PDB file of C-alpha atoms and ligand atoms in Angstrom:
ATOM      1  CA  UNK V 297       3.360  53.241   1.581  1.00 64.00           C
ATOM      2  CA  UNK V 298       0.127  53.994  -0.629  1.00 70.00           C
ATOM      3  CA  UNK V 299       0.908  51.041  -3.391  1.00 84.00           C
ATOM      4  CA  UNK V 300       2.611  48.790  -1.083  1.00 89.00           C
ATOM      5  CA  UNK V 301       3.224  45.177  -2.859  1.00 96.00           C
ATOM      6  CA  UNK V 302       3.874  42.281  -0.985  1.00 96.00           C
ATOM      7  CA  UNK V 303       2.276  39.383  -2.897  1.00 97.00           C
ATOM      8  CA  UNK V 304       3.637  37.271  -5.789  1.00 98.00           C
ATOM      9  CA  UNK V 305       1.489  34.594  -7.442  1.00 98.00           C
ATOM     10  CA  UNK V 306       3.761  31.289  -9.024  1.00 98.00           C
ATOM     11  CA  UNK V 307       1.502  29.258 -10.952  1.00 97.00           C
ATOM     12  CA  UNK V 308       3.247  25.704 -10.966  1.00 95.00           C
ATOM     13  CA  UNK V 309       0.287  23.372 -11.869  1.00 90.00           C
ATOM     14  CA  UNK V 310       1.220  22.831 -15.240  1.00 85.00           C
ATOM     15  CA  UNK V 311       2.375  19.375 -16.199  1.00 81.00           C
ATOM     16  CA  UNK V 312       5.352  20.086 -18.182  1.00 77.00           C
ATOM     17  CA  UNK V 313       4.728  17.934 -20.956  1.00 84.00           C
ATOM     18  CA  UNK V 314       7.484  19.243 -23.289  1.00 86.00           C
ATOM     19  CA  UNK V 315       9.919  17.984 -20.984  1.00 88.00           C
ATOM     20  CA  UNK V 316       8.750  14.533 -20.993  1.00 91.00           C
ATOM     21  CA  UNK V 317       9.759  11.859 -20.016  1.00 93.00           C
ATOM     22  CA  UNK V 318      11.710  13.695 -17.414  1.00 91.00           C
ATOM     23  CA  UNK V 319       8.513  14.916 -15.858  1.00 91.00           C
ATOM     24  CA  UNK V 320       6.532  11.930 -15.670  1.00 90.00           C
ATOM     25  CA  UNK V 321       7.251  11.659 -12.035  1.00 91.00           C
ATOM     26  CA  UNK V 322       9.087  14.845 -11.282  1.00 93.00           C
ATOM     27  CA  UNK V 323       7.495  18.380 -11.566  1.00 94.00           C
ATOM     28  CA  UNK V 324       9.359  20.525 -14.232  1.00 94.00           C
ATOM     29  CA  UNK V 325      10.058  23.218 -11.754  1.00 95.00           C
ATOM     30  CA  UNK V 326      12.362  20.623  -9.504  1.00 95.00           C
ATOM     31  CA  UNK V 327      14.426  19.787 -12.439  1.00 96.00           C
ATOM     32  CA  UNK V 328      18.100  21.044 -11.654  1.00 96.00           C
ATOM     33  CA  UNK V 329      19.804  23.863 -13.067  1.00 97.00           C
ATOM     34  CA  UNK V 330      23.396  22.970 -11.937  1.00 96.00           C
ATOM     35  CA  UNK V 331      22.800  22.117  -8.354  1.00 93.00           C
ATOM     36  CA  UNK V 332      19.486  23.836  -7.527  1.00 95.00           C
ATOM     37  CA  UNK V 333      16.010  23.269  -9.005  1.00 96.00           C
ATOM     38  CA  UNK V 334      14.616  25.826 -11.300  1.00 97.00           C
ATOM     39  CA  UNK V 335      11.941  27.080  -8.643  1.00 96.00           C
ATOM     40  CA  UNK V 336      14.689  27.735  -6.228  1.00 95.00           C
ATOM     41  CA  UNK V 337      16.016  30.372  -8.785  1.00 96.00           C
ATOM     42  CA  UNK V 338      12.641  31.777  -9.141  1.00 96.00           C
ATOM     43  CA  UNK V 339      11.666  31.936  -5.612  1.00 95.00           C
ATOM     44  CA  UNK V 340      15.079  33.547  -4.744  1.00 93.00           C
ATOM     45  CA  UNK V 341      14.205  36.027  -7.420  1.00 94.00           C
ATOM     46  CA  UNK V 342      11.165  37.140  -5.775  1.00 95.00           C
ATOM     47  CA  UNK V 343      12.875  37.141  -2.366  1.00 93.00           C
ATOM     48  CA  UNK V 344      15.369  39.568  -3.787  1.00 92.00           C
ATOM     49  CA  UNK V 345      12.941  41.770  -5.218  1.00 94.00           C
ATOM     50  CA  UNK V 346      11.360  42.231  -1.507  1.00 93.00           C
ATOM     51  CA  UNK V 347       8.121  40.235  -1.776  1.00 96.00           C
ATOM     52  CA  UNK V 348       7.212  38.774   1.733  1.00 93.00           C
ATOM     53  CA  UNK V 349       4.444  36.524  -0.020  1.00 95.00           C
ATOM     54  CA  UNK V 350       4.540  33.842  -2.350  1.00 96.00           C
ATOM     55  CA  UNK V 351       1.544  32.078  -3.308  1.00 96.00           C
ATOM     56  CA  UNK V 352       2.043  28.850  -5.284  1.00 96.00           C
ATOM     57  CA  UNK V 353      -1.003  27.509  -7.452  1.00 96.00           C
ATOM     58  CA  UNK V 354      -0.359  23.807  -7.689  1.00 95.00           C
ATOM     59  CA  UNK V 355      -1.373  20.536  -8.000  1.00 91.00           C
ATOM     60  CA  UNK V 356      -1.156  17.079  -6.542  1.00 89.00           C
ATOM     61  CA  UNK V 357       1.669  16.028  -8.479  1.00 88.00           C
ATOM     62  CA  UNK V 358       3.916  18.961  -7.133  1.00 90.00           C
ATOM     63  CA  UNK V 359       4.123  18.208  -3.161  1.00 90.00           C
ATOM     64  CA  UNK V 360       8.004  17.989  -3.770  1.00 91.00           C
ATOM     65  CA  UNK V 361       8.137  21.752  -4.666  1.00 93.00           C
ATOM     66  CA  UNK V 362       6.325  22.494  -1.300  1.00 90.00           C
ATOM     67  CA  UNK V 363       8.540  19.962   0.628  1.00 89.00           C
ATOM     68  CA  UNK V 364      11.805  21.761  -1.000  1.00 90.00           C
ATOM     69  CA  UNK V 365      10.903  24.937   0.876  1.00 87.00           C
ATOM     70  CA  UNK V 366      10.123  23.356   4.010  1.00 81.00           C
ATOM     71  CA  UNK V 367      12.402  22.051   6.869  1.00 80.00           C
ATOM     72  CA  UNK V 368      14.163  18.786   6.611  1.00 77.00           C
ATOM     73  CA  UNK V 369      15.051  18.214  10.279  1.00 79.00           C
ATOM     74  CA  UNK V 370      16.536  14.741   9.352  1.00 80.00           C
ATOM     75  CA  UNK V 371      18.625  16.325   6.495  1.00 80.00           C
ATOM     76  CA  UNK V 372      19.936  18.891   8.676  1.00 83.00           C
ATOM     77  CA  UNK V 373      20.564  16.450  11.666  1.00 82.00           C
ATOM     78  CA  UNK V 374      22.427  14.319   9.376  1.00 83.00           C
ATOM     79  CA  UNK V 375      24.688  17.039   7.823  1.00 80.00           C
ATOM     80  CA  UNK V 376      25.011  18.386  11.604  1.00 79.00           C
ATOM     81  CA  UNK V 377      26.652  15.173  12.609  1.00 80.00           C
ATOM     82  CA  UNK V 378      28.930  14.644   9.724  1.00 79.00           C
ATOM     83  CA  UNK V 379      30.221  18.477  10.145  1.00 74.00           C
ATOM     84  CA  UNK V 380      29.095  19.630   6.446  1.00 77.00           C
ATOM     85  CA  UNK V 381      28.966  23.115   7.495  1.00 77.00           C
ATOM     86  CA  UNK V 382      28.810  24.633   3.974  1.00 82.00           C
ATOM     87  CA  UNK V 383      25.836  22.081   2.797  1.00 80.00           C
ATOM     88  CA  UNK V 384      24.165  22.638   6.087  1.00 80.00           C
ATOM     89  CA  UNK V 385      24.062  26.384   5.664  1.00 81.00           C
ATOM     90  CA  UNK V 386      22.586  26.112   2.241  1.00 79.00           C
ATOM     91  CA  UNK V 387      20.119  23.648   3.118  1.00 79.00           C
ATOM     92  CA  UNK V 388      18.978  25.789   6.119  1.00 77.00           C
ATOM     93  CA  UNK V 389      19.080  28.830   3.967  1.00 75.00           C
ATOM     94  CA  UNK V 390      16.215  27.308   1.667  1.00 75.00           C
ATOM     95  CA  UNK V 391      13.797  26.811   4.232  1.00 75.00           C
ATOM     96  CA  UNK V 392      14.402  30.095   6.161  1.00 75.00           C
ATOM     97  CA  UNK V 393      14.109  32.661   3.348  1.00 77.00           C
ATOM     98  CA  UNK V 394      12.615  35.912   4.538  1.00 79.00           C
ATOM     99  CA  UNK V 395       9.349  34.951   3.010  1.00 87.00           C
ATOM    100  CA  UNK V 396       5.991  33.095   3.649  1.00 90.00           C
ATOM    101  CA  UNK V 397       4.938  30.510   1.047  1.00 92.00           C
ATOM    102  CA  UNK V 398       1.396  29.492   0.998  1.00 93.00           C
ATOM    103  CA  UNK V 399      -0.457  27.160  -1.707  1.00 93.00           C
ATOM    104  CA  UNK V 400      -3.693  26.605  -3.218  1.00 95.00           C
ATOM    105  CA  UNK V 401      -4.424  23.885  -5.290  1.00 94.00           C
ATOM    106  CA  UNK V 402      -5.609  24.294  -8.835  1.00 94.00           C
ATOM    107  CA  UNK V 403      -8.367  21.342  -9.048  1.00 87.00           C
ATOM    108  CA  UNK V 404      -8.983  21.323 -12.888  1.00 88.00           C
ATOM    109  CA  UNK V 405      -6.426  22.091 -15.744  1.00 85.00           C
ATOM    110  CA  UNK V 406      -8.222  25.160 -17.013  1.00 92.00           C
ATOM    111  CA  UNK V 407      -5.222  27.164 -17.961  1.00 94.00           C
ATOM    112  CA  UNK V 408      -2.871  30.000 -16.776  1.00 96.00           C
ATOM    113  CA  UNK V 409      -5.543  32.522 -16.256  1.00 97.00           C
ATOM    114  CA  UNK V 410      -7.706  29.932 -14.060  1.00 96.00           C
ATOM    115  CA  UNK V 411      -4.746  29.433 -12.305  1.00 97.00           C
ATOM    116  CA  UNK V 412      -4.082  32.952 -11.318  1.00 97.00           C
ATOM    117  CA  UNK V 413      -7.821  33.086 -10.570  1.00 97.00           C
ATOM    118  CA  UNK V 414      -7.190  30.545  -8.088  1.00 96.00           C
ATOM    119  CA  UNK V 415      -5.198  32.914  -6.033  1.00 96.00           C
ATOM    120  CA  UNK V 416      -8.025  35.152  -5.544  1.00 96.00           C
ATOM    121  CA  UNK V 417      -8.941  34.117  -1.936  1.00 94.00           C
ATOM    122  CA  UNK V 418      -5.324  34.511  -0.619  1.00 95.00           C
ATOM    123  CA  UNK V 419      -4.411  37.732  -2.669  1.00 96.00           C
ATOM    124  CA  UNK V 420      -7.725  39.538  -1.256  1.00 92.00           C
ATOM    125  CA  UNK V 421      -8.151  43.127  -2.552  1.00 93.00           C
ATOM    126  CA  UNK V 422      -4.193  43.933  -2.917  1.00 95.00           C
ATOM    127  CA  UNK V 423      -2.344  44.459  -6.023  1.00 97.00           C
ATOM    128  CA  UNK V 424       0.178  41.483  -6.768  1.00 98.00           C
ATOM    129  CA  UNK V 425       3.057  40.173  -9.116  1.00 98.00           C
ATOM    130  CA  UNK V 426       2.835  36.871 -10.964  1.00 98.00           C
ATOM    131  CA  UNK V 427       5.938  35.150 -11.990  1.00 98.00           C
ATOM    132  CA  UNK V 428       5.969  32.323 -14.360  1.00 97.00           C
ATOM    133  CA  UNK V 429       8.494  29.511 -13.416  1.00 96.00           C
ATOM    134  CA  UNK V 430       9.569  28.336 -16.473  1.00 94.00           C
ATOM    135  CA  UNK V 431      11.162  31.394 -17.297  1.00 96.00           C
ATOM    136  CA  UNK V 432      14.695  31.801 -15.681  1.00 96.00           C
ATOM    137  CA  UNK V 433      16.150  35.255 -15.672  1.00 95.00           C
ATOM    138  CA  UNK V 434      19.853  35.475 -14.527  1.00 90.00           C
ATOM    139  CA  UNK V 435      20.567  39.185 -13.946  1.00 81.00           C
ATOM    140  CA  UNK V 436      22.114  41.399 -11.486  1.00 72.00           C
ATOM    141  CA  UNK V 437      20.612  40.446  -7.977  1.00 69.00           C
ATOM    142  CA  UNK V 438      20.566  43.779  -6.899  1.00 72.00           C
ATOM    143  CA  UNK V 439      18.500  45.391  -9.730  1.00 82.00           C
ATOM    144  CA  UNK V 440      16.187  42.584 -11.470  1.00 92.00           C
ATOM    145  CA  UNK V 441      13.452  43.790 -13.777  1.00 94.00           C
ATOM    146  CA  UNK V 442      10.977  42.283 -11.224  1.00 95.00           C
ATOM    147  CA  UNK V 443      12.374  44.931  -8.462  1.00 95.00           C
ATOM    148  CA  UNK V 444      12.561  47.782 -11.117  1.00 95.00           C
ATOM    149  CA  UNK V 445       8.701  46.879 -11.697  1.00 97.00           C
ATOM    150  CA  UNK V 446       7.873  46.464  -7.984  1.00 97.00           C
ATOM    151  CA  UNK V 447       9.548  49.916  -7.259  1.00 96.00           C
ATOM    152  CA  UNK V 448       7.673  51.655 -10.280  1.00 96.00           C
ATOM    153  CA  UNK V 449       4.439  50.251  -8.678  1.00 96.00           C
ATOM    154  CA  UNK V 450       4.883  51.402  -5.256  1.00 96.00           C
ATOM    155  CA  UNK V 451       5.783  55.014  -6.737  1.00 95.00           C
ATOM    156  CA  UNK V 452       2.910  55.114  -9.361  1.00 94.00           C
ATOM    157  CA  UNK V 453       0.394  52.225  -8.696  1.00 94.00           C
ATOM    158  CA  UNK V 454       1.002  51.505 -12.801  1.00 94.00           C
ATOM    159  CA  UNK V 455       0.338  47.764 -13.797  1.00 97.00           C
ATOM    160  CA  UNK V 456       3.192  46.455 -15.805  1.00 98.00           C
ATOM    161  CA  UNK V 457       4.580  43.783 -17.857  1.00 98.00           C
ATOM    162  CA  UNK V 458       8.094  42.465 -18.656  1.00 98.00           C
ATOM    163  CA  UNK V 459       9.021  42.091 -22.422  1.00 98.00           C
ATOM    164  CA  UNK V 460      11.444  39.978 -24.129  1.00 96.00           C
ATOM    165  CA  UNK V 461      12.523  40.325 -28.092  1.00 95.00           C
ATOM    166  CA  UNK V 462      11.204  37.090 -29.694  1.00 94.00           C
ATOM    167  CA  UNK V 463      13.165  35.315 -32.836  1.00 93.00           C
ATOM    168  CA  UNK V 464      10.752  35.348 -35.550  1.00 92.00           C
ATOM    169  CA  UNK V 465      10.407  31.407 -35.117  1.00 92.00           C
ATOM    170  CA  UNK V 466       9.435  31.890 -31.661  1.00 92.00           C
ATOM    171  CA  UNK V 467       6.758  34.302 -31.913  1.00 95.00           C
ATOM    172  CA  UNK V 468       3.935  31.636 -31.869  1.00 94.00           C
ATOM    173  CA  UNK V 469       4.868  30.586 -28.523  1.00 94.00           C
ATOM    174  CA  UNK V 470       4.234  33.551 -26.609  1.00 96.00           C
ATOM    175  CA  UNK V 471       2.076  36.286 -25.400  1.00 97.00           C
ATOM    176  CA  UNK V 472       3.146  39.172 -28.138  1.00 97.00           C
ATOM    177  CA  UNK V 473       2.271  43.017 -27.460  1.00 97.00           C
ATOM    178  CA  UNK V 474       1.827  45.815 -29.459  1.00 97.00           C
ATOM    179  CA  UNK V 475       3.240  49.067 -28.017  1.00 96.00           C
ATOM    180  CA  UNK V 476       1.359  52.444 -28.267  1.00 94.00           C
ATOM    181  CA  UNK V 477       3.315  55.238 -29.339  1.00 91.00           C
ATOM    182  CA  UNK V 478       2.712  57.360 -26.341  1.00 86.00           C
ATOM    183  CA  UNK V 479       4.337  57.357 -23.061  1.00 90.00           C
ATOM    184  CA  UNK V 480       2.578  57.944 -19.923  1.00 89.00           C
ATOM    185  CA  UNK V 481       3.527  60.852 -17.454  1.00 89.00           C
ATOM    186  CA  UNK V 482       6.394  59.303 -16.108  1.00 93.00           C
ATOM    187  CA  UNK V 483       8.096  58.339 -19.312  1.00 93.00           C
ATOM    188  CA  UNK V 484       7.078  54.540 -19.668  1.00 95.00           C
ATOM    189  CA  UNK V 485       5.973  52.831 -22.857  1.00 95.00           C
ATOM    190  CA  UNK V 486       2.181  51.920 -22.676  1.00 96.00           C
ATOM    191  CA  UNK V 487       0.836  48.768 -24.007  1.00 97.00           C
ATOM    192  CA  UNK V 488      -2.006  48.917 -26.314  1.00 96.00           C
ATOM    193  CA  UNK V 489      -2.865  45.309 -27.223  1.00 96.00           C
ATOM    194  CA  UNK V 490      -1.782  41.668 -26.373  1.00 97.00           C
ATOM    195  CA  UNK V 491      -2.551  38.393 -28.523  1.00 96.00           C
ATOM    196  CA  UNK V 492      -2.016  35.100 -27.149  1.00 95.00           C
ATOM    197  CA  UNK V 493       0.519  32.690 -29.533  1.00 95.00           C
ATOM    198  CA  UNK V 494      -0.292  34.595 -32.963  1.00 95.00           C
ATOM    199  CA  UNK V 495       0.993  33.301 -36.309  1.00 94.00           C
ATOM    200  CA  UNK V 496       4.283  35.217 -37.286  1.00 91.00           C
ATOM    201  CA  UNK V 497       2.526  37.075 -40.093  1.00 92.00           C
ATOM    202  CA  UNK V 498      -0.310  38.736 -38.052  1.00 93.00           C
ATOM    203  CA  UNK V 499       1.717  39.201 -34.818  1.00 94.00           C
ATOM    204  CA  UNK V 500       1.904  43.049 -34.162  1.00 94.00           C
ATOM    205  CA  UNK V 501       5.395  43.051 -32.959  1.00 96.00           C
ATOM    206  CA  UNK V 502       8.356  40.664 -31.690  1.00 96.00           C
ATOM    207  CA  UNK V 503       7.826  41.734 -28.404  1.00 97.00           C
ATOM    208  CA  UNK V 504       6.683  38.728 -25.812  1.00 97.00           C
ATOM    209  CA  UNK V 505       5.321  38.778 -22.399  1.00 97.00           C
ATOM    210  CA  UNK V 506       8.570  37.077 -20.575  1.00 97.00           C
ATOM    211  CA  UNK V 507       6.722  35.928 -17.523  1.00 97.00           C
ATOM    212  CA  UNK V 508       6.769  38.764 -15.072  1.00 98.00           C
ATOM    213  CA  UNK V 509       3.698  40.854 -14.335  1.00 98.00           C
ATOM    214  CA  UNK V 510       2.527  43.202 -12.079  1.00 98.00           C
ATOM    215  CA  UNK V 511      -1.522  44.100 -11.498  1.00 98.00           C
ATOM    216  CA  UNK V 512      -3.985  45.893  -9.672  1.00 96.00           C
ATOM    217  CA  UNK V 513      -6.440  43.916  -8.054  1.00 96.00           C
ATOM    218  CA  UNK V 514      -8.944  44.527 -11.138  1.00 96.00           C
ATOM    219  CA  UNK V 515      -7.187  41.729 -13.244  1.00 97.00           C
ATOM    220  CA  UNK V 516      -9.265  39.346 -11.284  1.00 97.00           C
ATOM    221  CA  UNK V 517     -12.663  40.908 -12.637  1.00 97.00           C
ATOM    222  CA  UNK V 518     -11.136  40.480 -15.991  1.00 97.00           C
ATOM    223  CA  UNK V 519     -10.337  36.995 -15.326  1.00 97.00           C
ATOM    224  CA  UNK V 520     -13.394  36.041 -14.247  1.00 96.00           C
ATOM    225  CA  UNK V 521     -15.097  37.633 -17.339  1.00 95.00           C
ATOM    226  CA  UNK V 522     -13.009  36.377 -20.093  1.00 96.00           C
ATOM    227  CA  UNK V 523     -14.344  32.945 -21.973  1.00 95.00           C
ATOM    228  CA  UNK V 524     -12.317  30.034 -22.508  1.00 94.00           C
ATOM    229  CA  UNK V 525     -10.381  29.822 -25.888  1.00 92.00           C
ATOM    230  CA  UNK V 526     -10.651  26.668 -28.389  1.00 91.00           C
ATOM    231  CA  UNK V 527      -9.092  24.176 -25.919  1.00 90.00           C
ATOM    232  CA  UNK V 528     -10.958  25.013 -22.835  1.00 93.00           C
ATOM    233  CA  UNK V 529      -8.348  27.288 -21.005  1.00 94.00           C
ATOM    234  CA  UNK V 530      -8.679  30.741 -19.819  1.00 96.00           C
ATOM    235  CA  UNK V 531      -6.010  32.577 -20.831  1.00 96.00           C
ATOM    236  CA  UNK V 532      -3.887  35.228 -18.690  1.00 97.00           C
ATOM    237  CA  UNK V 533      -3.300  37.274 -22.021  1.00 97.00           C
ATOM    238  CA  UNK V 534      -7.188  37.322 -22.998  1.00 97.00           C
ATOM    239  CA  UNK V 535      -7.528  38.661 -19.156  1.00 98.00           C
ATOM    240  CA  UNK V 536      -5.026  41.336 -19.706  1.00 98.00           C
ATOM    241  CA  UNK V 537      -6.721  42.389 -23.047  1.00 97.00           C
ATOM    242  CA  UNK V 538      -9.738  43.002 -21.431  1.00 97.00           C
ATOM    243  CA  UNK V 539      -8.223  44.847 -18.292  1.00 98.00           C
ATOM    244  CA  UNK V 540      -6.151  47.106 -21.276  1.00 97.00           C
ATOM    245  CA  UNK V 541     -10.079  48.347 -22.023  1.00 95.00           C
ATOM    246  CA  UNK V 542     -10.068  50.256 -18.799  1.00 94.00           C
ATOM    247  CA  UNK V 543      -6.566  50.326 -17.070  1.00 95.00           C
ATOM    248  CA  UNK V 544      -3.134  51.193 -18.095  1.00 95.00           C
ATOM    249  CA  UNK V 545      -0.331  48.657 -18.425  1.00 97.00           C
ATOM    250  CA  UNK V 546       3.376  50.076 -18.674  1.00 97.00           C
ATOM    251  CA  UNK V 547       6.003  47.925 -19.943  1.00 97.00           C
ATOM    252  CA  UNK V 548       9.612  47.172 -18.915  1.00 97.00           C
ATOM    253  CA  UNK V 549      12.675  45.527 -21.270  1.00 95.00           C
ATOM    254  CA  UNK V 550      14.297  42.530 -19.681  1.00 93.00           C
ATOM    255  CA  UNK V 551      17.363  43.106 -17.975  1.00 88.00           C
ATOM    256  CA  UNK V 552      19.530  40.056 -18.032  1.00 90.00           C
ATOM    257  CA  UNK V 553      19.554  36.613 -19.944  1.00 93.00           C
ATOM    258  CA  UNK V 554      16.377  34.468 -20.054  1.00 96.00           C
ATOM    259  CA  UNK V 555      15.845  31.028 -20.553  1.00 96.00           C
ATOM    260  CA  UNK V 556      12.728  29.443 -21.202  1.00 95.00           C
ATOM    261  CA  UNK V 557      13.214  26.093 -19.044  1.00 95.00           C
ATOM    262  CA  UNK V 558       9.943  24.667 -20.360  1.00 91.00           C
ATOM    263  CA  UNK V 559      11.959  23.893 -23.721  1.00 90.00           C
ATOM    264  CA  UNK V 560      14.428  21.498 -24.009  1.00 93.00           C
ATOM    265  CA  UNK V 561      17.239  24.028 -25.666  1.00 94.00           C
ATOM    266  CA  UNK V 562      16.137  26.790 -23.137  1.00 95.00           C
ATOM    267  CA  UNK V 563      16.713  24.598 -20.418  1.00 96.00           C
ATOM    268  CA  UNK V 564      20.217  23.184 -21.633  1.00 97.00           C
ATOM    269  CA  UNK V 565      21.045  26.980 -22.262  1.00 97.00           C
ATOM    270  CA  UNK V 566      20.200  27.767 -18.565  1.00 97.00           C
ATOM    271  CA  UNK V 567      22.644  24.900 -17.304  1.00 97.00           C
ATOM    272  CA  UNK V 568      25.199  25.891 -19.294  1.00 96.00           C
ATOM    273  CA  UNK V 569      24.940  29.559 -18.470  1.00 96.00           C
ATOM    274  CA  UNK V 570      24.520  28.905 -14.490  1.00 96.00           C
ATOM    275  CA  UNK V 571      27.323  26.339 -14.643  1.00 96.00           C
ATOM    276  CA  UNK V 572      29.905  28.974 -16.167  1.00 95.00           C
ATOM    277  CA  UNK V 573      29.016  31.107 -12.961  1.00 92.00           C
ATOM    278  CA  UNK V 574      29.009  28.530 -10.554  1.00 93.00           C
ATOM    279  CA  UNK V 575      32.038  29.080  -7.549  1.00 91.00           C
ATOM    280  CA  UNK V 576      33.283  25.557  -7.428  1.00 92.00           C
ATOM    281  CA  UNK V 577      33.161  24.262 -11.218  1.00 95.00           C
ATOM    282  CA  UNK V 578      32.689  27.513 -13.241  1.00 95.00           C
ATOM    283  CA  UNK V 579      36.414  27.707 -14.146  1.00 96.00           C
ATOM    284  CA  UNK V 580      36.748  23.939 -15.325  1.00 96.00           C
ATOM    285  CA  UNK V 581      33.162  23.829 -17.208  1.00 95.00           C
ATOM    286  CA  UNK V 582      34.525  27.314 -18.937  1.00 94.00           C
ATOM    287  CA  UNK V 583      37.625  25.592 -20.074  1.00 94.00           C
ATOM    288  CA  UNK V 584      35.559  22.350 -21.068  1.00 94.00           C
ATOM    289  CA  UNK V 585      33.125  24.304 -23.265  1.00 92.00           C
ATOM    290  CA  UNK V 586      36.131  26.130 -24.743  1.00 90.00           C
ATOM    291  CA  UNK V 587      37.629  22.672 -25.910  1.00 90.00           C
ATOM    292  CA  UNK V 588      34.370  21.690 -27.203  1.00 88.00           C
ATOM    293  CA  UNK V 589      34.386  24.459 -29.697  1.00 78.00           C
ATOM    294  CA  UNK V 590      37.633  23.478 -31.171  1.00 68.00           C
TER     295      UNK V 590
HETATM  296  C1  G1P P 111       2.632  31.896 -21.121  1.00 62.69           C
HETATM  297  C2  G1P P 111       1.617  32.952 -21.472  1.00 62.69           C
HETATM  298  C3  G1P P 111       2.476  33.529 -22.538  1.00 62.69           C
HETATM  299  C4  G1P P 111       3.628  33.920 -22.195  1.00 62.69           C
HETATM  300  C5  G1P P 111       4.236  32.759 -21.710  1.00 62.69           C
HETATM  301  C6  G1P P 111       5.725  32.893 -21.243  1.00 62.69           C
HETATM  302  O1  G1P P 111       2.397  30.762 -21.832  1.00 62.69           O
HETATM  303  O2  G1P P 111       0.335  32.566 -21.661  1.00 62.69           O
HETATM  304  O3  G1P P 111       1.582  34.440 -22.914  1.00 62.69           O
HETATM  305  O4  G1P P 111       4.537  34.687 -23.147  1.00 62.69           O
HETATM  306  O5  G1P P 111       3.488  32.304 -20.858  1.00 62.69           O
HETATM  307  O6  G1P P 111       6.616  32.041 -20.835  1.00 62.69           O
HETATM  308  P1  G1P P 111       2.916  29.163 -21.888  1.00 62.69           P
HETATM  309  O7  G1P P 111       4.474  29.150 -21.824  1.00 62.69           O
HETATM  310  O8  G1P P 111       2.202  28.454 -20.568  1.00 62.69           O
HETATM  311  O9  G1P P 111       2.055  28.499 -22.893  1.00 62.69           O
END
């Protein structure tokens, strides 16, 4: 396939200060949403979107994330002995996902853009996707936004960003885009401009980058060109703005529900949402929620 897309980068080196003290000794990606850590939902979404290679950009404090996707012989043997077949199947399926997971360290805390740049040696000269592990998306597994973006890239070779709609009060938390009035030849709206965390009064819209991106390899040139911001971080958003000077980026609208799990309220909403879908406890949990609202 001409534009075959196999690799997806997941930057997990961030320290998760918004969820302290819970994240003092536990990576924020390992916080549970019902009975799975957040990162497992993110990895499963990538596997369902048919990516074959996951590249984790990591930090010394995040070893438990790598361990989570590794085989656990002792646990498997114990579950086997105790004839806990359901659990054993579940545990085995995590380490036998149809994907390879590699990791690379981000030695310095120099921002999201720098984290992505760290993946250059593994990504090589291929196009790739990025998924941000804070942003949990709950949607129909067979046609997620990420899968749609991948399918479109494989047809047209167009880079893309997934957009959500922010409330006014949330605008200054995200990368906000301005859309072009023109569509590309395949009918997709193009992005004209992107600004990182603008104040509400200067934001070009309320559409924000919701944590799923696909880029041609040229984004690495932009990432290595942009200067650090005031706090010394290299922003992915600044690199995208540089990339836009020569390249086209189309947008996709979010399908499903999005939860910003880097934030207390978003994290709790994700739990309430997923608990209601849970096979074992969903029914009872819904009853409980109903009772609470009286
Ligand atoms: C990052 C990006 C921002 C994007 C957001 C989505 O911000 O810089 O453009 O909208 O993720 O979660 P962060 O959450 O790392 O501050």
